[in-house]
mmCIF file of C-alpha atoms in Angstrom:
data_model
loop_
_atom_site.group_PDB
_atom_site.id
_atom_site.type_symbol
_atom_site.label_atom_id
_atom_site.label_comp_id
_atom_site.label_asym_id
_atom_site.label_seq_id
_atom_site.Cartn_x
_atom_site.Cartn_y
_atom_site.Cartn_z
ATOM 1 C CA MET A 189 -0.256 -0.139 -0.242
ATOM 2 C CA ILE A 190 1.650 3.864 -0.659
ATOM 3 C CA ARG A 191 0.898 6.054 1.005
ATOM 4 C CA VAL A 192 0.299 9.657 -0.430
ATOM 5 C CA LYS A 193 1.451 13.338 0.468
ATOM 6 C CA ILE A 194 2.482 16.047 -2.219
ATOM 7 C CA SER A 195 3.157 19.271 -1.527
ATOM 8 C CA THR A 196 4.507 22.421 -3.778
ATOM 9 C CA LEU A 197 7.869 22.461 -4.248
ATOM 10 C CA LEU A 198 9.145 25.526 -4.905
ATOM 11 C CA LEU A 199 12.885 24.256 -4.803
ATOM 12 C CA PHE A 200 13.558 24.890 -9.004
ATOM 13 C CA ILE A 201 13.027 29.061 -7.654
ATOM 14 C CA LEU A 202 15.301 28.332 -4.545
ATOM 15 C CA ALA A 203 18.116 26.655 -7.494
ATOM 16 C CA ASN A 204 17.789 30.192 -9.726
ATOM 17 C CA THR A 205 14.880 32.340 -8.888
ATOM 18 C CA ALA A 206 16.369 34.318 -12.795
ATOM 19 C CA ILE A 207 15.297 30.744 -14.400
ATOM 20 C CA LEU A 208 11.328 30.903 -14.289
ATOM 21 C CA ASN A 209 9.627 27.956 -16.212
ATOM 22 C CA ALA A 210 6.169 27.431 -16.681
ATOM 23 C CA ALA A 211 6.331 23.694 -15.677
ATOM 24 C CA SER A 212 5.202 23.670 -12.555
ATOM 25 C CA VAL A 213 7.467 21.263 -9.324
ATOM 26 C CA ASP A 214 5.885 19.042 -7.098
ATOM 27 C CA THR A 215 7.453 17.290 -3.905
ATOM 28 C CA ALA A 216 5.789 13.631 -3.105
ATOM 29 C CA SER A 217 6.206 11.449 -0.471
ATOM 30 C CA THR A 218 5.756 8.381 -0.982
ATOM 31 C CA TYR A 219 5.734 5.243 1.562
ATOM 32 C CA SER A 220 7.507 2.043 0.359
ATOM 33 C CA ALA A 221 6.408 -0.932 1.727
ATOM 34 C CA ALA A 222 9.395 -2.580 0.068
ATOM 35 C CA MET A 223 11.591 -0.499 2.467
ATOM 36 C CA LYS A 224 9.056 0.577 5.318
ATOM 37 C CA LYS A 225 9.806 4.493 4.778
ATOM 38 C CA ASN A 226 8.998 7.212 2.780
ATOM 39 C CA ILE A 227 10.462 8.821 -0.041
ATOM 40 C CA LYS A 228 10.601 12.207 -1.539
ATOM 41 C CA ALA A 229 10.956 12.330 -5.055
ATOM 42 C CA VAL A 230 10.455 15.405 -7.362
ATOM 43 C CA VAL A 231 7.215 15.123 -9.941
ATOM 44 C CA VAL A 232 8.126 18.584 -12.969
ATOM 45 C CA LYS A 233 4.820 18.590 -14.406
ATOM 46 C CA PRO A 234 4.592 20.692 -18.370
ATOM 47 C CA GLU A 235 2.583 24.159 -18.814
ATOM 48 C CA GLY A 236 -0.690 23.066 -19.223
ATOM 49 C CA TYR A 237 -0.359 20.245 -17.326
ATOM 50 C CA VAL A 238 -3.882 19.307 -16.533
ATOM 51 C CA LYS A 239 -6.129 15.793 -15.277
ATOM 52 C CA ASP A 240 -7.868 14.999 -18.202
ATOM 53 C CA LYS A 241 -4.626 14.139 -20.910
ATOM 54 C CA ASN A 242 -2.298 11.373 -20.175
ATOM 55 C CA TYR A 243 1.144 12.460 -20.260
ATOM 56 C CA PRO A 244 4.955 10.559 -21.169
ATOM 57 C CA VAL A 245 6.939 10.181 -18.103
ATOM 58 C CA LEU A 246 10.493 9.864 -18.263
ATOM 59 C CA TYR A 247 12.154 8.685 -15.029
ATOM 60 C CA LEU A 248 16.008 10.488 -13.976
ATOM 61 C CA LEU A 249 17.823 8.768 -12.169
ATOM 62 C CA HIS A 250 20.678 11.239 -9.641
ATOM 63 C CA GLY A 251 24.349 9.748 -9.120
ATOM 64 C CA PHE A 252 26.488 8.385 -6.206
ATOM 65 C CA GLY A 253 25.745 9.915 -3.136
ATOM 66 C CA GLY A 254 23.133 12.207 -4.680
ATOM 67 C CA ASN A 255 19.475 12.677 -3.595
ATOM 68 C CA TYR A 256 16.509 14.198 -5.323
ATOM 69 C CA ALA A 257 16.719 17.221 -5.257
ATOM 70 C CA ASN A 258 19.930 16.782 -7.867
ATOM 71 C CA TRP A 259 18.436 17.616 -10.991
ATOM 72 C CA ILE A 260 16.616 20.513 -10.431
ATOM 73 C CA LYS A 261 18.989 22.727 -8.313
ATOM 74 C CA SER A 262 21.682 21.604 -10.476
ATOM 75 C CA VAL A 263 20.165 21.575 -13.806
ATOM 76 C CA PRO A 264 16.960 24.036 -13.514
ATOM 77 C CA GLY A 265 16.712 23.772 -17.225
ATOM 78 C CA ILE A 266 14.842 20.051 -17.022
ATOM 79 C CA ALA A 267 11.913 22.692 -16.093
ATOM 80 C CA ARG A 268 12.091 24.133 -19.698
ATOM 81 C CA ILE A 269 12.454 20.628 -21.461
ATOM 82 C CA ALA A 270 8.983 18.836 -19.755
ATOM 83 C CA ASP A 271 8.064 22.002 -20.893
ATOM 84 C CA GLN A 272 9.029 21.639 -25.130
ATOM 85 C CA HIS A 273 8.154 17.996 -24.613
ATOM 86 C CA ASN A 274 5.293 18.480 -22.697
ATOM 87 C CA MET A 275 6.073 15.275 -20.593
ATOM 88 C CA LEU A 276 6.410 14.594 -16.768
ATOM 89 C CA ILE A 277 9.894 14.299 -15.541
ATOM 90 C CA VAL A 278 10.212 12.561 -11.840
ATOM 91 C CA CYS A 279 13.555 12.569 -10.512
ATOM 92 C CA PRO A 280 12.987 9.251 -7.579
ATOM 93 C CA ASP A 281 15.863 9.427 -4.783
ATOM 94 C CA GLY A 282 18.094 6.691 -4.526
ATOM 95 C CA GLY A 283 19.525 6.541 -1.184
ATOM 96 C CA PHE A 284 22.367 7.835 -1.483
ATOM 97 C CA SER A 285 24.565 4.180 -2.450
ATOM 98 C CA SER A 286 21.447 2.160 -3.633
ATOM 99 C CA TRP A 287 23.356 1.435 -7.030
ATOM 100 C CA TYR A 288 19.163 1.492 -7.628
ATOM 101 C CA PHE A 289 19.433 -2.037 -6.753
ATOM 102 C CA ASP A 290 18.178 -4.631 -4.354
ATOM 103 C CA SER A 291 20.889 -5.419 -2.358
ATOM 104 C CA PRO A 292 21.549 -9.190 -0.977
ATOM 105 C CA VAL A 293 23.108 -8.309 2.212
ATOM 106 C CA ASP A 294 21.325 -5.122 3.254
ATOM 107 C CA ALA A 295 16.955 -5.538 3.434
ATOM 108 C CA SER A 296 17.613 -1.729 4.195
ATOM 109 C CA PHE A 297 17.787 -1.256 0.344
ATOM 110 C CA LYS A 298 15.322 -2.044 -1.964
ATOM 111 C CA TYR A 299 15.788 0.865 -4.558
ATOM 112 C CA GLU A 300 14.478 -1.899 -8.004
ATOM 113 C CA THR A 301 12.127 -2.820 -6.316
ATOM 114 C CA TYR A 302 10.618 0.857 -5.606
ATOM 115 C CA VAL A 303 12.192 2.404 -8.815
ATOM 116 C CA ALA A 304 10.464 -0.248 -11.073
ATOM 117 C CA THR A 305 6.707 -0.760 -9.067
ATOM 118 C CA GLU A 306 6.722 1.296 -6.201
ATOM 119 C CA LEU A 307 7.225 4.783 -7.645
ATOM 120 C CA VAL A 308 5.899 3.878 -10.913
ATOM 121 C CA ASN A 309 2.283 2.549 -9.677
ATOM 122 C CA PHE A 310 2.769 5.671 -7.546
ATOM 123 C CA ILE A 311 2.976 7.788 -9.892
ATOM 124 C CA ASP A 312 0.314 6.448 -12.503
ATOM 125 C CA LYS A 313 -2.452 6.518 -9.194
ATOM 126 C CA ILE A 314 -2.010 10.394 -8.612
ATOM 127 C CA TYR A 315 -0.912 12.342 -12.127
ATOM 128 C CA ALA A 316 -2.326 12.108 -15.517
ATOM 129 C CA THR A 317 0.228 9.691 -16.931
ATOM 130 C CA ILE A 318 0.500 6.796 -19.988
ATOM 131 C CA LYS A 319 0.398 3.620 -18.027
ATOM 132 C CA ASN A 320 2.198 1.368 -20.252
ATOM 133 C CA ARG A 321 5.697 1.441 -21.388
ATOM 134 C CA SER A 322 5.437 3.060 -24.856
ATOM 135 C CA GLY A 323 4.891 6.327 -22.155
ATOM 136 C CA ARG A 324 8.084 5.558 -19.731
ATOM 137 C CA ALA A 325 11.700 5.937 -20.334
ATOM 138 C CA ILE A 326 14.299 5.722 -17.501
ATOM 139 C CA THR A 327 17.812 7.524 -17.358
ATOM 140 C CA GLY A 328 20.127 8.862 -15.277
ATOM 141 C CA LEU A 329 23.977 10.009 -14.520
ATOM 142 C CA SER A 330 26.999 7.491 -13.026
ATOM 143 C CA MET A 331 25.161 5.619 -10.637
ATOM 144 C CA GLY A 332 22.169 6.240 -11.952
ATOM 145 C CA GLY A 333 23.162 5.788 -15.488
ATOM 146 C CA HIS A 334 23.892 2.027 -14.200
ATOM 147 C CA GLY A 335 20.327 2.469 -12.347
ATOM 148 C CA ALA A 336 18.110 2.930 -15.282
ATOM 149 C CA LEU A 337 19.199 0.498 -17.332
ATOM 150 C CA TYR A 338 19.980 -2.036 -15.356
ATOM 151 C CA LEU A 339 15.859 -1.649 -13.823
ATOM 152 C CA ALA A 340 15.033 -0.858 -17.874
ATOM 153 C CA PHE A 341 17.191 -4.925 -18.881
ATOM 154 C CA LYS A 342 14.846 -6.450 -15.804
ATOM 155 C CA HIS A 343 11.507 -4.377 -16.359
ATOM 156 C CA GLN A 344 11.039 -4.072 -20.040
ATOM 157 C CA ASP A 345 7.236 -4.393 -19.527
ATOM 158 C CA VAL A 346 7.566 -0.647 -17.620
ATOM 159 C CA PHE A 347 9.523 1.054 -19.162
ATOM 160 C CA GLY A 348 10.279 1.012 -23.550
ATOM 161 C CA ALA A 349 13.226 3.090 -23.941
ATOM 162 C CA ALA A 350 16.508 3.535 -21.291
ATOM 163 C CA GLY A 351 19.115 6.395 -21.035
ATOM 164 C CA SER A 352 22.659 6.386 -19.685
ATOM 165 C CA MET A 353 24.342 9.572 -19.059
ATOM 166 C CA SER A 354 28.197 8.252 -18.017
ATOM 167 C CA GLY A 355 26.776 5.014 -16.507
ATOM 168 C CA GLY A 356 28.529 2.456 -13.772
ATOM 169 C CA VAL A 357 28.121 0.325 -17.191
ATOM 170 C CA ASP A 358 30.195 -2.640 -15.350
ATOM 171 C CA ILE A 359 30.773 -2.211 -11.686
ATOM 172 C CA ARG A 360 33.657 -4.399 -11.556
ATOM 173 C CA PRO A 361 36.254 -2.976 -12.294
ATOM 174 C CA PHE A 362 35.268 -0.646 -9.234
ATOM 175 C CA PRO A 363 35.385 -3.339 -6.263
ATOM 176 C CA LEU A 364 36.542 -1.005 -3.647
ATOM 177 C CA ASN A 365 34.115 2.333 -4.516
ATOM 178 C CA TRP A 366 31.361 4.555 -3.794
ATOM 179 C CA ASN A 367 30.832 2.021 -0.853
ATOM 180 C CA ILE A 368 29.236 -0.692 -3.891
ATOM 181 C CA ALA A 369 30.847 -3.065 -1.602
ATOM 182 C CA ASP A 370 28.525 -2.554 1.375
ATOM 183 C CA ARG A 371 24.944 -3.124 -1.371
ATOM 184 C CA LEU A 372 26.793 -6.813 -2.598
ATOM 185 C CA GLY A 373 29.158 -7.434 -0.565
ATOM 186 C CA LYS A 374 32.882 -8.530 -1.113
ATOM 187 C CA TYR A 375 34.216 -8.362 -4.717
ATOM 188 C CA SER A 376 37.027 -10.720 -3.783
ATOM 189 C CA GLU A 377 34.220 -13.122 -2.024
ATOM 190 C CA PHE A 378 31.352 -12.866 -3.690
ATOM 191 C CA ASN A 379 32.188 -12.214 -7.757
ATOM 192 C CA LYS A 380 29.199 -13.918 -9.276
ATOM 193 C CA ARG A 381 26.851 -11.848 -7.787
ATOM 194 C CA TRP A 382 28.906 -8.485 -8.546
ATOM 195 C CA ASP A 383 28.450 -10.585 -12.675
ATOM 196 C CA GLU A 384 24.685 -10.691 -12.395
ATOM 197 C CA HIS A 385 24.400 -6.838 -11.113
ATOM 198 C CA THR A 386 25.946 -4.890 -13.859
ATOM 199 C CA VAL A 387 24.258 -3.841 -16.457
ATOM 200 C CA ILE A 388 27.371 -5.371 -19.136
ATOM 201 C CA ASN A 389 26.069 -8.811 -18.052
ATOM 202 C CA LEU A 390 22.303 -8.190 -18.467
ATOM 203 C CA THR A 391 22.128 -7.584 -22.345
ATOM 204 C CA HIS A 392 20.970 -11.183 -22.688
ATOM 205 C CA LEU A 393 17.527 -9.996 -21.800
ATOM 206 C CA LEU A 394 17.468 -7.641 -24.255
ATOM 207 C CA VAL A 395 16.154 -9.265 -27.998
ATOM 208 C CA PRO A 396 16.549 -6.764 -31.484
ATOM 209 C CA GLY A 397 14.598 -3.767 -31.323
ATOM 210 C CA SER A 398 12.578 -4.343 -27.720
ATOM 211 C CA LEU A 399 13.708 -1.712 -25.726
ATOM 212 C CA LYS A 400 15.203 1.559 -26.931
ATOM 213 C CA ILE A 401 18.129 2.494 -25.942
ATOM 214 C CA ILE A 402 20.515 5.606 -25.931
ATOM 215 C CA ILE A 403 24.158 5.508 -23.990
ATOM 216 C CA ASP A 404 25.985 9.256 -23.573
ATOM 217 C CA CYS A 405 29.414 9.008 -22.445
ATOM 218 C CA GLY A 406 32.824 11.679 -22.809
ATOM 219 C CA THR A 407 36.403 11.213 -23.267
ATOM 220 C CA GLY A 408 37.597 11.667 -20.277
ATOM 221 C CA ASP A 409 35.128 10.197 -17.878
ATOM 222 C CA PHE A 410 36.828 7.624 -15.898
ATOM 223 C CA PHE A 411 33.769 5.459 -16.412
ATOM 224 C CA TYR A 412 34.314 5.557 -20.576
ATOM 225 C CA ASN A 413 36.086 2.385 -21.053
ATOM 226 C CA VAL A 414 33.225 0.204 -19.470
ATOM 227 C CA ASN A 415 30.797 2.340 -21.874
ATOM 228 C CA THR A 416 31.816 2.075 -24.964
ATOM 229 C CA ALA A 417 32.902 -2.322 -24.401
ATOM 230 C CA LEU A 418 28.536 -2.104 -23.652
ATOM 231 C CA HIS A 419 28.278 -0.359 -27.163
ATOM 232 C CA THR A 420 30.729 -2.643 -28.459
ATOM 233 C CA LYS A 421 28.761 -5.400 -26.651
ATOM 234 C CA LEU A 422 24.971 -4.010 -27.921
ATOM 235 C CA LEU A 423 26.343 -4.124 -31.494
ATOM 236 C CA ASP A 424 28.215 -7.597 -31.275
ATOM 237 C CA ASN A 425 23.658 -8.627 -30.748
ATOM 238 C CA ASN A 426 22.491 -6.994 -32.963
ATOM 239 C CA ILE A 427 21.212 -4.610 -30.162
ATOM 240 C CA SER A 428 19.714 -1.237 -31.797
ATOM 241 C CA HIS A 429 20.932 1.777 -29.960
ATOM 242 C CA ASP A 430 22.120 5.081 -30.345
ATOM 243 C CA PHE A 431 25.837 5.610 -28.168
ATOM 244 C CA ILE A 432 27.150 9.643 -28.611
ATOM 245 C CA SER A 433 30.684 9.641 -27.457
ATOM 246 C CA ARG A 434 32.258 13.295 -27.053
ATOM 247 C CA PRO A 435 35.072 16.178 -25.380
ATOM 248 C CA GLY A 436 34.250 16.035 -21.744
ATOM 249 C CA GLY A 437 34.348 14.878 -18.524
ATOM 250 C CA HIS A 438 32.550 13.422 -14.668
ATOM 251 C CA THR A 439 30.361 17.197 -14.753
ATOM 252 C CA TRP A 440 27.407 18.498 -14.671
ATOM 253 C CA GLU A 441 27.776 20.680 -17.437
ATOM 254 C CA TYR A 442 28.306 17.564 -20.132
ATOM 255 C CA TRP A 443 25.302 16.157 -18.028
ATOM 256 C CA ALA A 444 23.052 19.764 -18.503
ATOM 257 C CA ASP A 445 24.524 19.130 -22.068
ATOM 258 C CA ALA A 446 23.804 15.183 -22.143
ATOM 259 C CA ILE A 447 20.403 15.043 -20.782
ATOM 260 C CA GLY A 448 18.555 17.338 -24.086
ATOM 261 C CA TYR A 449 19.833 14.976 -26.444
ATOM 262 C CA GLN A 450 18.417 12.524 -24.291
ATOM 263 C CA ALA A 451 14.492 14.219 -24.325
ATOM 264 C CA LEU A 452 14.692 14.056 -27.846
ATOM 265 C CA PHE A 453 15.488 11.090 -27.927
ATOM 266 C CA PHE A 454 13.026 10.069 -25.109
ATOM 267 C CA ASN A 455 10.684 12.126 -26.958
ATOM 268 C CA HIS A 456 10.977 11.107 -30.249
ATOM 269 C CA PHE A 457 10.098 7.237 -28.759
ATOM 270 C CA PHE A 458 6.502 8.565 -27.003
ATOM 271 C CA THR A 459 6.069 10.446 -30.107
ATOM 272 C CA LYS A 460 6.483 7.371 -32.740
ATOM 273 C CA THR A 461 4.822 4.935 -29.890
ATOM 274 C CA LYS A 462 1.705 6.960 -30.332
#
């Protein structure tokens, strides 16, 4: 059972008072039965949002150490993107270091269940949405890039399109970083578990045309090599996808540009599937 508490959020005004958009921004507080706690999410509604129309939804995930407010604070222009493409944008809280999977060692981290099931059900219940995979896309940055592809690959019945920006799409080269071992156990002891929870090892779940995919990573990013490896593997398996590589690092400046390209990609998907 999801209990609901919604309040209007003026966060985007606090973040950048010089950039005011016709879009409105809510803070949605949901109760996660899986984790037995309330979790916040930002919900950006496009200009002219009305209850008697169904809107596509883009789920936008933050990176390691972040929270639900990261995107709207750091890239307030996502409100303009919601207006431009007439879509809802939902920014969940990913628990600082969840990596967006259900931890097999810590029952307090069940963010796969939360994002892919509990939050999606909540958004569809409270907001005027397209309530199937043709109207849902998911993307994110860094840890959230891993999370978006991980969730979409495993839940193709929920999401029809997915993206990643500077994503940690293979976590195994980084066994001591970003609290991953706290979620999965030490790599030296549980390497099979790490294999099963990393995006690059889940491509067998895809069949050609099953999911629209866009991947973006800067050439100066420490995740660049694992992204090119994923790109190559998708090509080898005849999985169609867009791959963007351009100069840039692991920065908000890069992601502020990348989300514009990805939103256009998702808008094309939403329009084609109407």
